[in-house]
PDB file of C-alpha atoms in Angstrom:
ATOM      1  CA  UNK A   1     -24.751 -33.491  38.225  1.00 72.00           C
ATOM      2  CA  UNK A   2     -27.010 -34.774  35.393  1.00 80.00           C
ATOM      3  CA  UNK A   3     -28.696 -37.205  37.730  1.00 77.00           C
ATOM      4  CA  UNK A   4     -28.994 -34.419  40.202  1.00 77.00           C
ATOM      5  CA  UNK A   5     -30.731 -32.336  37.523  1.00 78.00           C
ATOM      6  CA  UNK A   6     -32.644 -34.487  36.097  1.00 83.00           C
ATOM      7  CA  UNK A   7     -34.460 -35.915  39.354  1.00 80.00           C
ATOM      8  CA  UNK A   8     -36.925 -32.915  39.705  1.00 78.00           C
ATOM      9  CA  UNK A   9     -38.171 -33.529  35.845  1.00 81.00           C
ATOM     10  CA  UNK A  10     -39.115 -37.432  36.965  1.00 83.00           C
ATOM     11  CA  UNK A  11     -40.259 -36.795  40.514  1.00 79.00           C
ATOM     12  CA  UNK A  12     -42.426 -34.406  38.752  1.00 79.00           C
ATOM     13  CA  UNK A  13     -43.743 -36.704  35.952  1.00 85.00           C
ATOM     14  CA  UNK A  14     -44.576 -39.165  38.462  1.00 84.00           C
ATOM     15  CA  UNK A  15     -46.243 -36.558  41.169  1.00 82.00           C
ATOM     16  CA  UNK A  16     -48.090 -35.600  38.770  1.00 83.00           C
ATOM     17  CA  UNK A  17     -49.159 -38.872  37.762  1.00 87.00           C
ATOM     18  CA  UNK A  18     -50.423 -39.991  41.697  1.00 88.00           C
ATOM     19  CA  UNK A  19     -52.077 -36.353  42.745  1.00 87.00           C
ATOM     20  CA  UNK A  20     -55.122 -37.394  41.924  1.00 87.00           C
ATOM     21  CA  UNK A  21     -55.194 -40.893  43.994  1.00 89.00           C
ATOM     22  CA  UNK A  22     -52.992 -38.675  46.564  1.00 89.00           C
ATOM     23  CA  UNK A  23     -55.906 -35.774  46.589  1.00 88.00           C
ATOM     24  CA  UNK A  24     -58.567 -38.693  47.327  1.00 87.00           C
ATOM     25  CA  UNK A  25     -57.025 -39.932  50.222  1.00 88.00           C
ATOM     26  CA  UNK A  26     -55.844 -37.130  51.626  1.00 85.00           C
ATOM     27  CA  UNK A  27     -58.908 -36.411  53.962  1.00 83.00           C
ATOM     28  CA  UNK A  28     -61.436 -33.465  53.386  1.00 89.00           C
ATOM     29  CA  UNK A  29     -58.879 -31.149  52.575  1.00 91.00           C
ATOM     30  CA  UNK A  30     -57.313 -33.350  49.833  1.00 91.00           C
ATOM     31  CA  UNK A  31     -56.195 -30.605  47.410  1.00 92.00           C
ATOM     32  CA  UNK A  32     -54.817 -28.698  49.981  1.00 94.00           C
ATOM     33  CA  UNK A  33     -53.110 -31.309  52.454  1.00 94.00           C
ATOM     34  CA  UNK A  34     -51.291 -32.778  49.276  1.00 93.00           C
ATOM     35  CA  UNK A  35     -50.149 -28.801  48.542  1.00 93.00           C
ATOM     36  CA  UNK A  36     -48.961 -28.656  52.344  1.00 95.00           C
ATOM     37  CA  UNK A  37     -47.372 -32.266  52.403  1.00 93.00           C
ATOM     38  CA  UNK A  38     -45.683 -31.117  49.145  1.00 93.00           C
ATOM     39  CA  UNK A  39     -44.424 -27.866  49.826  1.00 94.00           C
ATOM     40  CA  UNK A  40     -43.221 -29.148  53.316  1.00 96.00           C
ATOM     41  CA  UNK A  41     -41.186 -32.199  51.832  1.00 93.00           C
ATOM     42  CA  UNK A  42     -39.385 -30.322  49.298  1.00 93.00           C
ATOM     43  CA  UNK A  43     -38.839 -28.070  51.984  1.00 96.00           C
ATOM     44  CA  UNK A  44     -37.247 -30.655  54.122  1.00 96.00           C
ATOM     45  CA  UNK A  45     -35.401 -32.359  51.543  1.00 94.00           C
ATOM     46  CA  UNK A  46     -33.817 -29.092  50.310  1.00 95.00           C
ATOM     47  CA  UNK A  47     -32.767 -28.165  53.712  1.00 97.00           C
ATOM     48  CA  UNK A  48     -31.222 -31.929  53.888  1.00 96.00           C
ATOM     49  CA  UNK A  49     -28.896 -31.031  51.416  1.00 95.00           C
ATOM     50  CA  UNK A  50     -28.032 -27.917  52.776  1.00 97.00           C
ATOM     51  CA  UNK A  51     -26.954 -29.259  56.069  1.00 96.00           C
ATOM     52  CA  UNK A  52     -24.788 -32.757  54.194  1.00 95.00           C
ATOM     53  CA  UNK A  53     -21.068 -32.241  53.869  1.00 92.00           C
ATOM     54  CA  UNK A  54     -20.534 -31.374  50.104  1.00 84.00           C
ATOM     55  CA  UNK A  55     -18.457 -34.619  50.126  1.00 89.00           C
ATOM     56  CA  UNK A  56     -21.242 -37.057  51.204  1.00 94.00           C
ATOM     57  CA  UNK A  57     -22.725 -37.678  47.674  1.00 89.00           C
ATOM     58  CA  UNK A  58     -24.958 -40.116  49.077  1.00 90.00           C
ATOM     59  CA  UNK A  59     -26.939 -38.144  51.010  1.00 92.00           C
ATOM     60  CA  UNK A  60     -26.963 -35.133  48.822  1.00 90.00           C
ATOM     61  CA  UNK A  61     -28.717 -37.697  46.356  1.00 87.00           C
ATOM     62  CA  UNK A  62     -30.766 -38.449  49.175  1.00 89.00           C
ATOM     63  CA  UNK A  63     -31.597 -34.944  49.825  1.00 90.00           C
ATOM     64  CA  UNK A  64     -32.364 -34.290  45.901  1.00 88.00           C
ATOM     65  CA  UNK A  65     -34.807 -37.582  45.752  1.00 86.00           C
ATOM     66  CA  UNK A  66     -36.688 -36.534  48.843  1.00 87.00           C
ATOM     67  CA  UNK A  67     -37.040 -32.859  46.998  1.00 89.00           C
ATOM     68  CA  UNK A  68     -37.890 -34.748  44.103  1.00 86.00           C
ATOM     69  CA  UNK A  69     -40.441 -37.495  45.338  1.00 83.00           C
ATOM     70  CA  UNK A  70     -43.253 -34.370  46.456  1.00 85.00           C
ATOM     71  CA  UNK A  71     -43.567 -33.545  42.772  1.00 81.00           C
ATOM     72  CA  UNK A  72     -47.734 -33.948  43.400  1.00 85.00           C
ATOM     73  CA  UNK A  73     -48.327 -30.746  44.783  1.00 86.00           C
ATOM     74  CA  UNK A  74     -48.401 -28.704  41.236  1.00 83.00           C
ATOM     75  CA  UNK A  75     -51.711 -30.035  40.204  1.00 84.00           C
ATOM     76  CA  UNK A  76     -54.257 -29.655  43.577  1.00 88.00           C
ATOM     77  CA  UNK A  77     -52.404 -25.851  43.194  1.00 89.00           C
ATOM     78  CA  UNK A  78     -54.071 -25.016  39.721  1.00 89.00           C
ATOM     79  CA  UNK A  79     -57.188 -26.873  40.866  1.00 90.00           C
ATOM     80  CA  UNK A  80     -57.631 -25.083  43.822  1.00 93.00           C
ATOM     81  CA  UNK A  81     -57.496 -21.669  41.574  1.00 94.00           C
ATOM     82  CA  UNK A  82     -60.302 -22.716  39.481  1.00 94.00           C
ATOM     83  CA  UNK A  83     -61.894 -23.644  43.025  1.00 96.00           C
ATOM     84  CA  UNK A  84     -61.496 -19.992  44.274  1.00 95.00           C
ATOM     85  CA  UNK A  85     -62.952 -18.857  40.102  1.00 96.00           C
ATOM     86  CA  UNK A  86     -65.964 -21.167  41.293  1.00 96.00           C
ATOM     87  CA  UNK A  87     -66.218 -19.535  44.544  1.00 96.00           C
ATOM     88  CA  UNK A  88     -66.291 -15.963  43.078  1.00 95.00           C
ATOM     89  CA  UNK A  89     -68.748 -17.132  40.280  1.00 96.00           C
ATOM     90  CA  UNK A  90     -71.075 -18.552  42.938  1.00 95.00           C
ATOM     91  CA  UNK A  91     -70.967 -15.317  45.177  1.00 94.00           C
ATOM     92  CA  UNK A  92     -71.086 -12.687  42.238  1.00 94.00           C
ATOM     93  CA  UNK A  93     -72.595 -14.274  39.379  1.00 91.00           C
ATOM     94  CA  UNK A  94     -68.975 -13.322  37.449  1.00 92.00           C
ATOM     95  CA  UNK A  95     -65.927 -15.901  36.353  1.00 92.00           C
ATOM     96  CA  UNK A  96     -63.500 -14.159  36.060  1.00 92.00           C
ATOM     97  CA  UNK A  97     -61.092 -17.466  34.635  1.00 93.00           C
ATOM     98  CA  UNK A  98     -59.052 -15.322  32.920  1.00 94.00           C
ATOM     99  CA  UNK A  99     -57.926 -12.556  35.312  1.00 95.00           C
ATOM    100  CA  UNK A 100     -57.501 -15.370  38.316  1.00 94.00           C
ATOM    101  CA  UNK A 101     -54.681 -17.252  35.531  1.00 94.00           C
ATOM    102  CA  UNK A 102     -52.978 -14.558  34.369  1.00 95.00           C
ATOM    103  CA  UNK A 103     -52.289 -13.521  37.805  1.00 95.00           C
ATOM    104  CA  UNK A 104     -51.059 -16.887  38.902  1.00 93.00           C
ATOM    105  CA  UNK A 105     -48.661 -16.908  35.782  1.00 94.00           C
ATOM    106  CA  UNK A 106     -47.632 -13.217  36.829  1.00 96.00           C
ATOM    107  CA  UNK A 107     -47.044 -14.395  40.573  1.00 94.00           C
ATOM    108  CA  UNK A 108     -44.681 -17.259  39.162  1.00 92.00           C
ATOM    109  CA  UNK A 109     -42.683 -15.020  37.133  1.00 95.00           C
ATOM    110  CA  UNK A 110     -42.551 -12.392  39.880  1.00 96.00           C
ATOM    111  CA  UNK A 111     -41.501 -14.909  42.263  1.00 92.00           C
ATOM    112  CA  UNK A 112     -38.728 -16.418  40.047  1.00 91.00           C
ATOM    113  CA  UNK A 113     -37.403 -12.525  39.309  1.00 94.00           C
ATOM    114  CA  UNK A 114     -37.277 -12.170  42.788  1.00 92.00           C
ATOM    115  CA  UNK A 115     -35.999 -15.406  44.139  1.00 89.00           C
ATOM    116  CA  UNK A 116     -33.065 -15.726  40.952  1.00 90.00           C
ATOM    117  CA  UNK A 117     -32.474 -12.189  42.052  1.00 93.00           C
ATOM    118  CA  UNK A 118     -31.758 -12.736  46.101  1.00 91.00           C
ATOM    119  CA  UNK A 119     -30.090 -15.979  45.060  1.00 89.00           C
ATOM    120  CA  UNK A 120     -27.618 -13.957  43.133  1.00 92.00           C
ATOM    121  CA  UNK A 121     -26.994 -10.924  45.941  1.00 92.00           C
ATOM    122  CA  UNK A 122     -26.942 -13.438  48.513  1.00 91.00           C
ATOM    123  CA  UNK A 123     -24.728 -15.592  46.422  1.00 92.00           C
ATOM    124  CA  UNK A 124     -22.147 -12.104  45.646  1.00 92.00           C
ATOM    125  CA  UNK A 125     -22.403 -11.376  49.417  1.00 93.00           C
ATOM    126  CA  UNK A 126     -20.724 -14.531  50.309  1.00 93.00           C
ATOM    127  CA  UNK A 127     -17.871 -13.562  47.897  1.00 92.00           C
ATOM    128  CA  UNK A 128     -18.911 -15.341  44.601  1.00 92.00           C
ATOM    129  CA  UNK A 129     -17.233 -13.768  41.780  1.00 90.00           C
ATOM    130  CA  UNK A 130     -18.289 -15.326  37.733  1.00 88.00           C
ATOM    131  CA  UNK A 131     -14.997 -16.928  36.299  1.00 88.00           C
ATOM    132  CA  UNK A 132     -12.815 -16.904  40.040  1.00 90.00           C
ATOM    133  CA  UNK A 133     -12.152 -19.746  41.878  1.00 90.00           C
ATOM    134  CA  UNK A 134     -14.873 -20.679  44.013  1.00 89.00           C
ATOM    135  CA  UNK A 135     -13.780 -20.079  47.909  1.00 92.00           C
ATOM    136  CA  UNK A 136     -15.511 -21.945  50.315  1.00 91.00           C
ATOM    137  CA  UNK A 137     -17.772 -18.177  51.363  1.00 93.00           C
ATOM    138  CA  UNK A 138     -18.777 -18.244  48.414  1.00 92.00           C
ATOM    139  CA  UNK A 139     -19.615 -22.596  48.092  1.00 91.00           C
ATOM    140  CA  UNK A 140     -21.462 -21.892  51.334  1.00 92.00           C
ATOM    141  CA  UNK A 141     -23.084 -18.610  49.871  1.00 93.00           C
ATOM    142  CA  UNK A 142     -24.125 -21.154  46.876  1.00 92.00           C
ATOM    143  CA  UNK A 143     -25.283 -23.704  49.411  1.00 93.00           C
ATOM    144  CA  UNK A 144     -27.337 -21.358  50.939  1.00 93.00           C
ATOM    145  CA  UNK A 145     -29.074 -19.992  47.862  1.00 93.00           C
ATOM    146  CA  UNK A 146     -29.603 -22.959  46.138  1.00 92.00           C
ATOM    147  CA  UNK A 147     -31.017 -25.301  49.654  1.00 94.00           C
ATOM    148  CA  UNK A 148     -31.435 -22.906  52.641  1.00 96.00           C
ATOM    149  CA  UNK A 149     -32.798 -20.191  51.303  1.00 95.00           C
ATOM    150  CA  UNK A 150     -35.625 -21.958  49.274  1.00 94.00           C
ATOM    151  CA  UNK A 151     -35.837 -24.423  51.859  1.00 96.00           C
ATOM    152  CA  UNK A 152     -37.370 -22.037  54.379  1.00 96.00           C
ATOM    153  CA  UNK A 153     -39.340 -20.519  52.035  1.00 94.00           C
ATOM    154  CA  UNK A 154     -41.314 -23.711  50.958  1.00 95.00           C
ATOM    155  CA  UNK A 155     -41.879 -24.922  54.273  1.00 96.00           C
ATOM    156  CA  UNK A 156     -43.584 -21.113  55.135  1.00 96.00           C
ATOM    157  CA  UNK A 157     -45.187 -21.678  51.819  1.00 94.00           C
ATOM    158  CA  UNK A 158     -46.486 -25.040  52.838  1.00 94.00           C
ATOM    159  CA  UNK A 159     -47.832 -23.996  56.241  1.00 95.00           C
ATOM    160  CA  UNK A 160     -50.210 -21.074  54.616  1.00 95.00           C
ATOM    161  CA  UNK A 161     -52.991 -22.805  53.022  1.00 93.00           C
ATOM    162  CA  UNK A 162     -53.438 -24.352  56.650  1.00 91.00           C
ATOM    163  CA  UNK A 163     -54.460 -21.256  57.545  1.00 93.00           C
ATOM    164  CA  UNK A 164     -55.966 -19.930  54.959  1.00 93.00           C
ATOM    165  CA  UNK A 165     -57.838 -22.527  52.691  1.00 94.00           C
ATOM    166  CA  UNK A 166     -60.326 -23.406  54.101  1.00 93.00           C
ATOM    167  CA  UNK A 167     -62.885 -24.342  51.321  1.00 94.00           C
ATOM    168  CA  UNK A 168     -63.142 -28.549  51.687  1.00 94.00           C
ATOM    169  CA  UNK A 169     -63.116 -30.808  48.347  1.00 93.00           C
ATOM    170  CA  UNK A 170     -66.794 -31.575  49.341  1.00 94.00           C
ATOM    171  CA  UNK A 171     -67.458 -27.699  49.235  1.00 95.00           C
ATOM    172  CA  UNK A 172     -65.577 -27.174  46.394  1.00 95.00           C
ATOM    173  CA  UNK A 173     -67.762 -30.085  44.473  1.00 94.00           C
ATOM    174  CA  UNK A 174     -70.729 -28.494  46.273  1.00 96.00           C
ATOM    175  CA  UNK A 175     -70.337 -25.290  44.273  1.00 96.00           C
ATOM    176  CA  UNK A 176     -69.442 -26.291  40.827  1.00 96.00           C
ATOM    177  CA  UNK A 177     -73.428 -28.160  41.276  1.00 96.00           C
ATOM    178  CA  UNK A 178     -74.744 -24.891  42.440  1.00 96.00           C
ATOM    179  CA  UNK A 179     -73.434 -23.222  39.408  1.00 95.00           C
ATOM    180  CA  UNK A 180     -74.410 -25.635  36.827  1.00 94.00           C
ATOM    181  CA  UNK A 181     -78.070 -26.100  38.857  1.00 95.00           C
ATOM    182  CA  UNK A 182     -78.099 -22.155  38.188  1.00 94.00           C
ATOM    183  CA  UNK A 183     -76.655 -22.105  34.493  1.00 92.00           C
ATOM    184  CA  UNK A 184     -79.277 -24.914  33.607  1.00 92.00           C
ATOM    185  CA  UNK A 185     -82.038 -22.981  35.375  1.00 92.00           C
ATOM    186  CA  UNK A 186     -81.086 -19.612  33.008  1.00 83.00           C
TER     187      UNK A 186
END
């Protein structure tokens, strides 16, 4: 269990570590192809784990270090925020850093409430009772919680910036000259 936990934590260190080679040489769309390819892959290794016989420790590990090795997405997401602050500043004339960052860190919590909170009906639903013995309803509830559930929802999560990001790294570069060009110039 302590390796099991303790995977995210490095496949995150080192994600974060290789996003920015990753973001180069991910095509026009760097930022957000590295956010898909991550989202998608923990997607996929969560749902490996779901599907592996509890007793096949090999392959949960398996599943847990392919969640784990897509740690890189977390950076190209708070870059492409300050992307979309650029965007506005360009089009309005107003940055509004502030507002765009507290929302993200509302989202996050909101979406942790939420998610912790289905995890735990969906969890009860299947029978799980704090301090019983665990039947297997409820193991599978737990397996479906902890893997399916989240599974699904990073793949969806993954898929949506192909439709709707559509700003390019190029662009994105583009605009942060306009702006400075135009600060400079006032």
């Amino acid at each position: 269990m302590a390796l099991l936990m303790t995977l995210p934590s490095i496949g995150s260190i080192i994600g974060n570590a290789i996003a920015p080679f990753l973001i180069r040489h991910f095509g026009t769309h760097g930022k957000r192809n590295v956010l898909v390819a991550s989202l998608v892959g923990k997607g996929i290794g969560l749902l490996i784990i779901f599907m592996t016989p509890f007793e096949n420790i090999g392959m949960v590990i398996f599943g847990h270090i392919l969640f784990t090795i897509p740690g890189f997405g977390f950076p190209s997401t708070l870059s492409m925020v300050a992307d979309s602050i650029d965007y506005q500043d360009l089009k309005t004339g107003v940055r509004s850093d502030g507002v765009a960052y507290a929302f993200y860190g509302l989202a996050t919590k909101v979406g942790n409430a939420f998610g912790g909170s289905i995890g735990v009906m969906l969890m009860a639903a299947f029978g799980y009772a704090a301090g019983a013995d665990i039947t297997a309803s409820a193991q599978h509830g737990i397996n479906m919680a902890a893997n399916l559930v989240p599974g699904i929802f990073f793949i969806i999560a993954g898929l949506l910036p192909l439709i709707f990001w559509k700003m390019t790294d190029k662009e994105a570069d583009e605009i942060r000259e306009q702006i400075t060009a135009r600060n400079m110039a006032e």
